[in-house]
XYZ file of C-alpha atoms in Angstrom:
695
model
C 126.599 99.576 60.796
C 127.013 103.333 61.011
C 130.412 104.997 60.730
C 130.167 106.486 64.339
C 129.502 102.981 65.697
C 132.430 101.671 63.518
C 134.670 104.321 64.965
C 133.722 103.325 68.491
C 134.603 99.749 67.760
C 137.929 100.967 66.355
C 138.686 102.990 69.473
C 137.843 100.092 71.879
C 139.803 97.681 69.687
C 142.751 100.093 69.637
C 142.976 100.050 73.386
C 142.797 96.246 73.433
C 145.362 95.855 70.638
C 147.609 98.380 72.295
C 147.764 96.149 75.328
C 148.366 93.189 73.077
C 151.234 95.098 71.474
C 153.008 95.063 74.826
C 152.780 91.184 74.725
C 153.404 90.891 70.978
C 156.717 92.765 71.367
C 157.963 89.723 73.427
C 156.895 87.285 70.675
C 159.092 89.283 68.205
C 162.179 88.218 70.205
C 162.313 85.173 67.944
C 165.650 85.107 65.962
C 163.655 84.419 62.819
C 161.884 87.742 63.256
C 164.926 89.703 64.435
C 167.034 88.692 61.469
C 164.660 90.666 59.184
C 166.053 93.850 60.669
C 169.848 93.773 60.439
C 170.365 96.797 62.722
C 168.248 95.478 65.631
C 169.587 92.005 65.003
C 173.082 93.125 65.853
C 171.782 94.690 69.088
C 169.964 91.380 69.739
C 173.296 89.491 69.389
C 175.126 91.926 71.620
C 172.443 91.544 74.279
C 172.984 87.810 74.195
C 176.720 88.344 74.421
C 176.506 90.731 77.477
C 174.034 88.237 79.064
C 176.702 85.493 78.816
C 179.321 87.858 80.288
C 176.962 88.723 83.151
C 176.352 85.108 83.922
C 180.113 84.365 83.814
C 180.709 87.286 86.213
C 178.202 85.793 88.638
C 179.895 82.380 88.450
C 183.313 84.007 89.094
C 181.866 86.179 91.897
C 183.186 89.366 90.141
C 180.946 91.753 92.039
C 182.056 94.962 90.329
C 181.776 93.510 86.803
C 178.414 91.987 87.652
C 176.827 95.381 88.457
C 178.081 97.074 85.318
C 177.252 94.097 83.042
C 173.768 93.814 84.553
C 172.805 97.355 83.732
C 174.223 97.275 80.243
C 172.531 93.914 79.640
C 169.058 95.199 80.855
C 169.104 98.256 78.641
C 170.278 96.363 75.551
C 167.407 93.995 75.938
C 165.099 97.021 76.439
C 166.437 98.539 73.212
C 165.394 95.317 71.368
C 162.009 95.284 73.167
C 161.300 99.009 72.335
C 162.068 98.300 68.691
C 159.688 95.353 68.766
C 157.055 97.423 70.544
C 157.343 100.205 67.890
C 156.433 97.727 65.162
C 153.727 96.022 67.344
C 152.112 99.388 68.232
C 151.817 100.261 64.521
C 150.431 96.903 63.694
C 147.909 97.119 66.515
C 146.195 100.090 64.887
C 145.704 98.056 61.726
C 144.332 95.164 63.747
C 141.847 97.487 65.403
C 140.561 98.522 62.007
C 140.472 94.983 60.805
C 138.398 93.929 63.807
C 135.925 96.720 62.954
C 135.755 95.556 59.361
C 135.194 91.964 60.412
C 131.929 93.160 62.123
C 130.817 94.004 58.648
C 131.808 90.676 57.185
C 128.836 88.597 58.232
C 128.026 85.075 57.072
C 124.494 85.968 56.209
C 121.719 84.306 54.260
C 121.494 85.225 50.650
C 118.716 84.720 48.107
C 120.377 82.801 45.277
C 118.513 82.963 41.993
C 118.619 80.491 39.081
C 118.078 83.282 36.493
C 118.112 87.082 36.408
C 114.529 87.645 37.236
C 112.964 88.876 40.387
C 109.969 86.667 39.909
C 112.016 83.481 39.691
C 112.281 81.231 42.743
C 115.295 81.637 44.999
C 117.220 79.402 47.345
C 118.454 80.598 50.746
C 122.208 79.986 51.070
C 124.971 81.399 53.292
C 127.295 83.940 51.793
C 130.169 81.513 52.202
C 128.435 79.128 49.716
C 128.306 81.681 46.900
C 130.788 81.569 44.066
C 131.749 83.916 41.235
C 128.989 83.986 38.669
C 126.061 83.288 41.012
C 123.024 85.544 40.924
C 121.450 86.806 44.225
C 118.402 88.963 44.922
C 118.891 91.821 47.403
C 115.706 93.522 48.542
C 115.053 96.393 50.923
C 116.553 95.551 54.353
C 118.880 92.801 52.899
C 122.645 92.950 53.243
C 124.586 92.379 49.992
C 126.407 89.152 50.818
C 129.522 89.364 48.558
C 131.055 91.750 46.067
C 129.326 91.876 42.714
C 127.783 93.949 39.971
C 124.114 94.951 39.368
C 122.476 93.160 36.399
C 118.946 94.337 37.041
C 117.060 96.703 39.230
C 117.799 100.041 40.961
C 118.093 100.604 44.707
C 119.348 102.957 47.355
C 122.301 101.341 49.219
C 123.781 102.196 52.610
C 127.616 101.846 52.332
C 128.536 103.556 55.637
C 130.024 100.379 57.203
C 132.584 100.358 54.409
C 132.998 103.913 53.285
C 132.045 105.913 56.409
C 129.712 108.001 54.264
C 126.306 108.216 56.005
C 124.276 109.164 52.881
C 123.033 106.230 50.854
C 124.002 105.836 47.207
C 122.127 104.740 44.088
C 123.122 101.391 42.572
C 121.840 100.305 39.075
C 122.972 98.557 36.001
C 125.031 101.443 34.596
C 128.811 101.515 34.142
C 129.287 104.085 36.862
C 126.932 102.630 39.535
C 126.780 98.894 38.992
C 129.533 97.840 41.444
C 128.384 96.793 44.946
C 130.373 95.648 47.981
C 129.672 92.826 50.372
C 128.525 94.008 53.795
C 126.553 97.017 52.478
C 122.733 97.171 52.974
C 119.877 97.786 50.477
C 117.627 100.615 51.844
C 114.973 100.651 49.291
C 113.730 98.801 46.185
C 115.681 95.768 44.925
C 118.687 94.635 43.026
C 119.794 91.425 41.163
C 123.503 91.043 41.781
C 125.998 88.870 39.877
C 128.709 87.748 42.325
C 132.222 88.512 41.038
C 134.454 87.001 43.809
C 134.951 83.721 45.593
C 135.093 83.310 49.398
C 138.182 84.950 50.818
C 138.712 87.076 47.622
C 136.212 89.865 48.315
C 137.233 93.530 48.543
C 136.507 93.425 52.254
C 138.807 90.386 52.729
C 141.533 92.076 50.801
C 141.068 95.237 52.825
C 141.349 93.339 56.099
C 144.538 91.661 54.969
C 146.003 95.053 54.029
C 145.193 96.797 57.308
C 146.556 93.846 59.319
C 149.810 94.159 57.443
C 149.612 90.631 56.104
C 150.289 91.926 52.561
C 152.502 94.863 53.351
C 155.807 94.758 51.488
C 158.695 97.137 51.944
C 158.734 99.988 49.428
C 161.753 100.691 47.152
C 162.850 103.714 49.240
C 162.409 101.735 52.452
C 164.527 98.882 51.020
C 167.163 101.409 49.953
C 167.198 102.944 53.393
C 167.427 99.487 54.979
C 170.436 98.664 52.858
C 172.033 101.990 53.890
C 171.409 101.253 57.554
C 172.835 97.767 57.216
C 175.929 99.191 55.585
C 176.382 101.696 58.349
C 175.919 98.986 60.918
C 178.594 96.901 59.241
C 180.996 99.826 59.230
C 180.463 100.549 62.859
C 180.890 96.789 63.575
C 184.224 96.790 61.778
C 185.321 100.013 63.533
C 184.459 98.663 66.950
C 186.229 95.404 66.247
C 189.430 97.192 65.305
C 189.219 99.162 68.592
C 189.967 95.959 70.510
C 193.233 95.449 68.501
C 194.081 99.132 68.852
C 193.370 98.939 72.645
C 195.580 95.802 73.113
C 198.380 97.446 71.133
C 198.192 100.658 73.095
C 198.252 98.913 76.487
C 201.265 96.786 75.455
C 203.195 99.704 74.073
C 202.356 102.260 76.802
C 202.489 99.722 79.607
C 199.524 101.201 81.404
C 195.772 101.329 81.254
C 193.450 98.456 80.468
C 192.125 96.679 77.399
C 188.683 97.791 76.496
C 186.121 95.255 77.740
C 183.617 93.474 75.515
C 180.823 94.996 77.581
C 182.079 98.547 76.867
C 182.698 97.755 73.236
C 179.201 96.283 72.758
C 177.673 99.403 74.415
C 179.772 101.575 72.137
C 178.634 99.705 69.003
C 174.985 99.707 69.959
C 175.019 103.412 70.600
C 176.872 104.285 67.397
C 174.817 102.018 65.146
C 171.626 103.657 63.643
C 169.349 101.884 66.096
C 166.764 104.681 66.374
C 165.709 104.819 62.786
C 166.282 101.102 62.436
C 163.732 100.544 65.147
C 161.184 102.860 63.718
C 161.504 102.193 59.980
C 158.918 99.476 59.859
C 156.503 101.381 62.094
C 156.680 104.430 59.817
C 155.715 102.323 56.792
C 152.827 100.643 58.554
C 151.523 103.952 59.977
C 151.583 105.341 56.442
C 149.279 102.577 55.220
C 147.127 103.139 58.344
C 146.716 106.860 57.613
C 145.398 105.917 54.167
C 142.839 103.619 55.759
C 141.769 106.426 58.081
C 141.081 108.523 54.976
C 138.986 105.539 53.667
C 141.559 104.832 50.968
C 142.869 101.346 50.475
C 146.348 101.231 49.029
C 147.188 97.945 47.257
C 150.802 98.365 48.156
C 153.067 100.603 50.296
C 154.878 101.537 47.046
C 151.749 103.382 45.965
C 151.644 105.400 49.180
C 155.310 106.230 48.880
C 154.964 107.138 45.193
C 152.154 109.547 46.139
C 154.754 111.583 48.012
C 156.955 111.971 44.924
C 154.098 112.838 42.524
C 154.604 116.138 40.645
C 151.726 115.948 38.173
C 148.018 115.431 39.022
C 145.573 114.534 36.281
C 141.906 115.241 37.351
C 138.632 114.875 35.509
C 136.575 117.956 35.390
C 133.160 116.637 36.180
C 132.727 115.666 39.759
C 136.291 116.598 40.678
C 136.793 120.193 39.802
C 133.112 120.976 39.253
C 130.015 119.754 41.049
C 129.010 117.764 37.977
C 125.492 119.135 37.841
C 124.935 122.292 35.796
C 123.027 124.996 37.566
C 120.908 127.810 36.221
C 122.628 131.175 37.069
C 120.917 133.775 34.938
C 117.989 134.565 32.599
C 118.785 136.579 29.392
C 115.699 137.924 27.736
C 115.700 139.050 24.048
C 114.669 142.514 23.027
C 111.052 143.218 23.730
C 110.774 140.478 26.341
C 110.640 141.305 30.077
C 112.827 139.437 32.607
C 109.763 138.381 34.512
C 108.110 136.985 31.376
C 111.157 134.821 30.560
C 111.563 133.648 34.193
C 107.919 132.695 34.450
C 107.986 130.740 31.130
C 111.298 129.016 32.160
C 109.769 127.995 35.501
C 106.646 126.622 33.938
C 108.642 124.564 31.443
C 110.765 123.061 34.329
C 107.963 122.197 36.852
C 108.229 118.393 36.213
C 111.883 118.464 35.213
C 113.618 116.440 38.011
C 117.115 116.842 36.572
C 119.519 119.071 38.640
C 119.306 121.648 35.797
C 115.464 121.675 35.857
C 115.279 121.988 39.609
C 117.783 124.833 39.634
C 115.713 126.775 37.041
C 112.683 126.610 39.249
C 114.682 127.663 42.309
C 116.352 130.569 40.423
C 112.977 131.938 39.283
C 111.691 131.678 42.775
C 114.671 133.303 44.576
C 115.469 135.997 41.991
C 112.065 137.041 40.829
C 109.764 135.892 43.586
C 107.908 133.343 41.414
C 106.526 130.644 43.671
C 106.171 127.028 42.529
C 102.782 126.262 41.059
C 100.451 123.404 42.004
C 101.047 121.036 39.187
C 97.776 119.254 39.589
C 95.849 122.529 39.593
C 97.391 123.911 36.388
C 95.355 121.551 34.136
C 98.315 121.386 31.840
C 100.145 118.613 29.985
C 103.876 118.297 30.311
C 106.392 117.358 27.598
C 109.266 115.343 29.007
C 112.826 115.605 27.827
C 114.053 112.876 25.377
C 117.414 112.333 23.744
C 115.727 112.477 20.411
C 113.886 115.861 20.729
C 116.299 117.431 23.258
C 113.511 119.748 24.516
C 110.979 119.662 27.352
C 108.147 121.928 28.338
C 104.506 122.394 29.035
C 101.252 122.964 27.164
C 99.297 125.408 29.261
C 96.357 127.649 28.465
C 96.797 127.297 24.759
C 100.450 128.083 25.038
C 103.273 125.746 23.989
C 106.261 126.649 26.214
C 109.509 124.878 25.451
C 113.162 124.959 26.646
C 115.970 123.144 25.064
C 119.128 123.095 22.968
C 119.682 125.922 20.525
C 119.338 123.860 17.316
C 116.408 121.853 18.671
C 114.335 124.978 19.435
C 115.297 126.429 16.095
C 113.752 123.478 14.290
C 110.618 123.780 16.489
C 110.272 127.509 15.789
C 110.532 126.959 12.041
C 107.928 124.246 12.120
C 105.522 126.736 13.829
C 106.251 129.315 11.224
C 108.373 131.595 13.357
C 111.830 133.077 12.753
C 115.029 132.801 14.790
C 116.387 136.213 15.951
C 119.896 137.043 14.751
C 120.928 138.382 18.108
C 120.311 134.958 19.619
C 123.307 133.362 17.855
C 125.676 136.070 19.061
C 124.563 135.641 22.700
C 124.773 131.874 22.550
C 128.339 132.000 21.147
C 129.352 134.470 23.901
C 127.923 132.127 26.560
C 129.714 129.036 25.102
C 133.069 130.957 25.090
C 132.648 131.444 28.826
C 132.443 127.662 29.343
C 128.695 127.797 30.066
C 125.670 126.097 28.479
C 122.718 128.060 26.913
C 119.146 126.761 26.989
C 116.711 128.543 24.727
C 113.109 129.237 25.932
C 110.246 129.675 23.472
C 106.484 130.376 23.722
C 104.902 128.989 20.533
C 106.774 130.421 17.562
C 108.287 133.241 19.655
C 111.746 132.991 21.219
C 111.713 134.565 24.693
C 115.383 134.287 25.641
C 118.158 132.156 27.117
C 118.753 130.346 30.467
C 122.434 130.392 31.320
C 123.623 127.019 32.788
C 126.954 126.809 34.552
C 128.917 123.853 35.789
C 129.701 125.127 39.220
C 133.328 125.010 40.463
C 133.664 123.294 43.803
C 134.239 125.628 46.773
C 137.864 125.968 47.814
C 139.205 124.025 44.832
C 141.170 127.025 43.588
C 142.907 127.396 46.898
C 143.807 123.707 46.910
C 145.398 123.982 43.441
C 147.334 127.000 44.666
C 148.762 124.881 47.519
C 149.655 122.126 45.133
C 151.522 124.698 42.956
C 153.501 125.718 46.049
C 154.420 122.145 46.618
C 155.725 121.976 43.044
C 152.878 119.855 41.658
C 151.349 120.616 38.330
C 147.594 120.113 37.842
C 146.025 119.048 34.537
C 142.228 119.039 34.027
C 140.910 116.434 31.561
C 137.494 116.908 30.047
C 135.335 115.964 27.056
C 134.252 119.560 26.637
C 135.368 121.735 23.677
C 138.497 123.756 24.052
C 136.700 127.051 24.694
C 134.641 125.679 27.466
C 137.647 123.757 28.955
C 139.756 126.933 28.847
C 137.161 128.923 30.625
C 136.658 126.339 33.429
C 140.423 125.788 33.790
C 141.009 129.522 34.208
C 138.240 129.765 36.876
C 139.396 126.675 38.764
C 143.103 127.738 38.693
C 144.463 124.512 37.159
C 147.806 124.790 35.302
C 146.820 123.048 32.121
C 143.941 121.160 30.468
C 143.243 118.518 27.904
C 139.963 119.128 25.993
C 137.913 116.725 23.841
C 139.657 113.896 25.737
C 139.149 110.316 24.781
C 140.498 107.258 26.755
C 143.484 106.907 24.451
C 144.236 110.616 24.865
C 144.562 110.254 28.700
C 146.875 107.251 28.157
C 149.064 109.157 25.683
C 149.215 112.173 28.077
C 150.388 110.049 30.922
C 153.024 108.235 28.852
C 154.334 111.538 27.544
C 154.670 113.047 31.035
C 156.413 109.953 32.287
C 158.872 110.044 29.447
C 159.704 113.577 30.473
C 160.575 112.280 33.922
C 157.436 113.127 35.821
C 155.583 110.973 38.357
C 151.854 111.032 37.499
C 148.758 110.543 39.603
C 145.144 110.285 38.357
C 141.674 109.202 39.412
C 139.126 107.287 37.456
C 136.003 105.137 37.736
C 135.069 103.758 34.383
C 136.227 100.913 32.209
C 137.475 103.554 29.764
C 139.790 104.877 32.483
C 141.431 101.517 33.110
C 144.276 101.855 30.581
C 145.254 105.184 31.963
C 144.966 104.021 35.577
C 147.210 101.082 34.849
C 149.830 103.420 33.313
C 149.780 106.083 36.167
C 152.296 105.872 38.995
C 149.473 106.606 41.487
C 146.104 105.469 40.259
C 143.083 105.968 42.476
C 139.970 104.099 41.460
C 136.562 104.981 42.827
C 134.778 102.324 44.879
C 131.647 103.081 42.901
C 133.548 102.458 39.641
C 133.784 99.383 37.516
C 135.717 96.274 38.437
C 138.097 97.025 35.606
C 138.977 100.382 37.004
C 139.527 99.000 40.573
C 141.824 96.242 39.273
C 143.812 98.702 37.108
C 144.372 101.126 40.017
C 146.731 100.765 42.929
C 144.426 102.568 45.360
C 140.673 102.467 45.975
C 138.836 105.362 47.424
C 135.970 103.915 49.502
C 134.124 107.264 49.561
C 134.472 107.680 45.758
C 135.458 111.332 46.211
C 137.720 112.331 43.201
C 139.263 115.276 45.148
C 140.671 112.766 47.700
C 143.702 112.571 45.387
C 144.975 115.771 46.939
C 144.830 114.289 50.489
C 146.548 111.149 49.119
C 149.463 113.166 47.900
C 149.761 114.944 51.259
C 149.754 111.583 53.143
C 152.504 110.310 50.806
C 154.563 113.345 51.309
C 154.005 113.086 55.110
C 155.327 109.529 54.992
C 158.496 110.570 53.228
C 158.933 113.609 55.528
C 158.577 111.463 58.591
C 161.148 108.888 57.388
C 163.507 111.672 56.424
C 163.111 113.576 59.681
C 163.650 110.555 61.901
C 166.602 109.452 59.884
C 168.165 112.923 60.241
C 167.505 112.851 63.959
C 168.953 109.383 64.303
C 172.189 110.203 62.574
C 172.519 113.531 64.428
C 171.996 112.062 67.937
C 175.033 109.765 67.451
C 177.408 112.735 67.863
C 176.557 113.163 71.548
C 177.245 109.467 72.119
C 180.709 109.851 70.606
C 181.503 112.440 73.284
C 180.031 110.223 75.992
C 181.448 106.798 75.256
C 184.854 107.333 73.410
C 186.379 109.274 76.381
C 184.948 106.694 78.805
C 186.266 103.770 76.781
C 189.901 105.020 76.517
C 190.262 107.288 79.520
C 192.451 104.784 81.351
C 194.751 104.202 78.431
C 194.734 107.780 77.000
C 194.048 110.330 79.690
C 194.058 113.111 77.064
C 190.700 111.782 75.917
C 189.259 113.544 78.963
C 189.103 116.745 76.919
C 186.388 115.152 74.785
C 184.202 114.755 77.851
C 182.520 118.071 77.318
C 179.448 116.896 79.309
C 181.547 116.301 82.361
C 179.946 113.006 83.154
C 180.449 111.467 86.585
C 182.457 108.356 85.726
C 183.396 106.398 82.665
C 180.928 103.660 83.620
C 178.201 106.231 84.211
C 178.918 107.802 80.804
C 178.511 104.427 79.062
C 175.335 103.557 80.947
C 173.864 106.993 80.379
C 174.407 106.670 76.593
C 172.924 103.177 76.532
C 169.872 104.244 78.543
C 169.221 107.262 76.313
C 169.683 105.128 73.256
C 166.928 102.772 74.443
C 164.404 105.328 75.695
C 164.668 107.635 72.748
C 163.121 104.876 70.659
C 159.998 104.634 72.817
C 159.788 108.471 72.944
C 159.784 108.679 69.154
C 157.120 105.994 68.612
C 154.198 108.460 68.750
C 155.882 110.675 66.131
C 156.515 107.664 63.886
C 152.834 106.630 64.135
C 151.301 110.119 63.791
C 153.819 111.452 61.251
C 155.564 114.740 60.924
C 153.196 117.640 60.532
C 152.577 118.290 56.831
C 152.971 121.841 55.448
C 152.091 123.077 51.985
C 155.580 124.436 51.114
C 158.057 123.957 48.326
C 160.179 120.810 48.740
C 163.411 122.831 49.296
C 161.765 124.871 52.111
C 160.401 121.632 53.717
C 163.893 120.039 53.566
C 165.481 123.072 55.162
C 162.865 123.260 57.958
C 163.011 119.584 58.803
C 166.851 119.437 58.687
C 166.931 122.395 61.032
C 164.387 121.006 63.500
C 165.300 117.408 63.525
C 169.057 117.787 62.731
C 169.552 120.415 65.395
C 167.214 118.583 67.774
C 169.096 115.338 67.207
C 172.311 117.124 67.974
C 171.164 119.023 71.176
C 168.638 116.674 72.821
C 171.137 113.748 73.396
C 173.626 116.029 75.166
C 170.819 117.155 77.487
C 169.369 113.599 77.906
C 172.652 111.900 78.579
C 173.646 114.499 81.084
C 170.368 114.255 82.939
C 170.585 110.467 83.072
C 174.174 110.660 84.367
C 173.054 113.039 87.203
C 170.174 110.583 88.115
C 172.593 107.695 88.194
C 174.852 109.665 90.569
C 171.919 110.449 92.833
C 170.865 106.851 92.870
C 174.386 105.721 93.607
C 174.832 103.794 90.441
C 177.528 105.910 88.986
C 180.391 104.093 90.805
C 179.762 100.613 89.329
C 183.288 99.615 88.618
């Protein structure tokens, strides 16, 4: 299944699940569900209380009380419903993606083998019958039935249904490429796969559970904020309870006015309690996980997403993350007495059958820079010398010439065997190239050295700008590489990273992470090999590549389905966006309570203490209208903020102090001003509709 088709399924499923969210919000009215959210549970109880008062008013034929109680009751229930809907809407997005993923989880026929040989007989079984340890044959056109590892063969595999990446990838029995995922399709050749999971335990099953929210747990910050909201709710509950006693005492001592009603008191409590952020808190967390899935990153827990927002150190591998990973020829350096054209011609001849990225780049460089067209290999009547790990040279025997290219010391041995001498100037040039973080290849023709091919590990485009943004955010970047310190320093300077670790071994990575954590830093890193597993397990945010080993994926707390090491930067941004969204909406929720004080408190005590009228700065129509306006605004602001909770606050690459100042200004000031406007507008509408005089 192609990714565009998968996106179409997600869109269609999103519309369907959004409609289901309207219905699911009613199912969440169960007290067993409501009790999980203390803030909304108190609103739930108040709604029941006002419903009872309303029914009693009907039985007693109290017409004036019936009208007021009816409207308060309706909007309290709407407050609970909107809170339920916010959570259901967030969950519906995950369900849409889960439905799309289920399209990839097919119960297909698999070719089960008795031994790891393509020639052995196989038995056709369904994927649900396979168990960990079974061997299956996957040939061109076959779908890999269950997660596993390649034990034999090499093939091109289409993983677009899982990763969204349209280009096929190579899978073979090497540490970096042996992992395969159920639901992907073999495009060419064949593989023998050893199954590593039992039914219901595959990566796809786990991913579906995560996006549906079945395994989502509250993060530490979310739990802490929930405790704070519960404490605030308890405080407001105690305050409102004492107002009844205060009201009774005031009436008895003054001898005028009326005792504050339970309906008014409930409305006051609901408006003062942090219902806005209490309603949206769960939706914000679910949406954060959902944004990770949209980036094709599966977070094992919400804690990992949240921790990404607090990360202040990023550890990145050089190869494939900072650099393209394939060295490219960038220049030809001839020795004295050798023309540039002669060196380029010899280098191209020696690389005609070299299918490595380095070899192909040499042919292209000679063609583009010096106009040397590629030769007809069959027409040359030449013999080619392939590269081997033992000789470390490759080349061509052509027209009584022995043209070779290879490592400095390997060519030196070859030259001496042929009776030639190594020029002194060559050593100086090779040392200079190495100090610049580049790789020299020496070219010879017989016993004569022609010059050097300069190979460079190309820095990825835009990576320097990305590191600059991270620096603005207060995040330090550290490059880890197996290169020598000279090469590492040169690449680090060009890429713009803050620090580097050269000659790095697995234990060095682990030691570096532990040291940084002891200094109080939160560390993120990426990895794909078994040797990365210890460091991934230690890191606060550990992103394993989907193409990596099983050990790496089990050690990490996130899996990047696209296996793009630079995705770590986006992951940090999503984590910060989650924290910013939660902080912004919390600020807005607390700030908008101020307007409700000025609306409800004067209305509640106006008959007992007329001097409270001075607090009615909005000049609301009647006390009853003031209370209703505040309750209505309190309900509808939840539904208006749902899109922001799901989409998240716009992320900006700014220092944390600047972000805090901007968000406090926007959402603090907005939370202060918007309720005054909203409550006043609602009050005017109630007056126009004739609902203002309800008591």
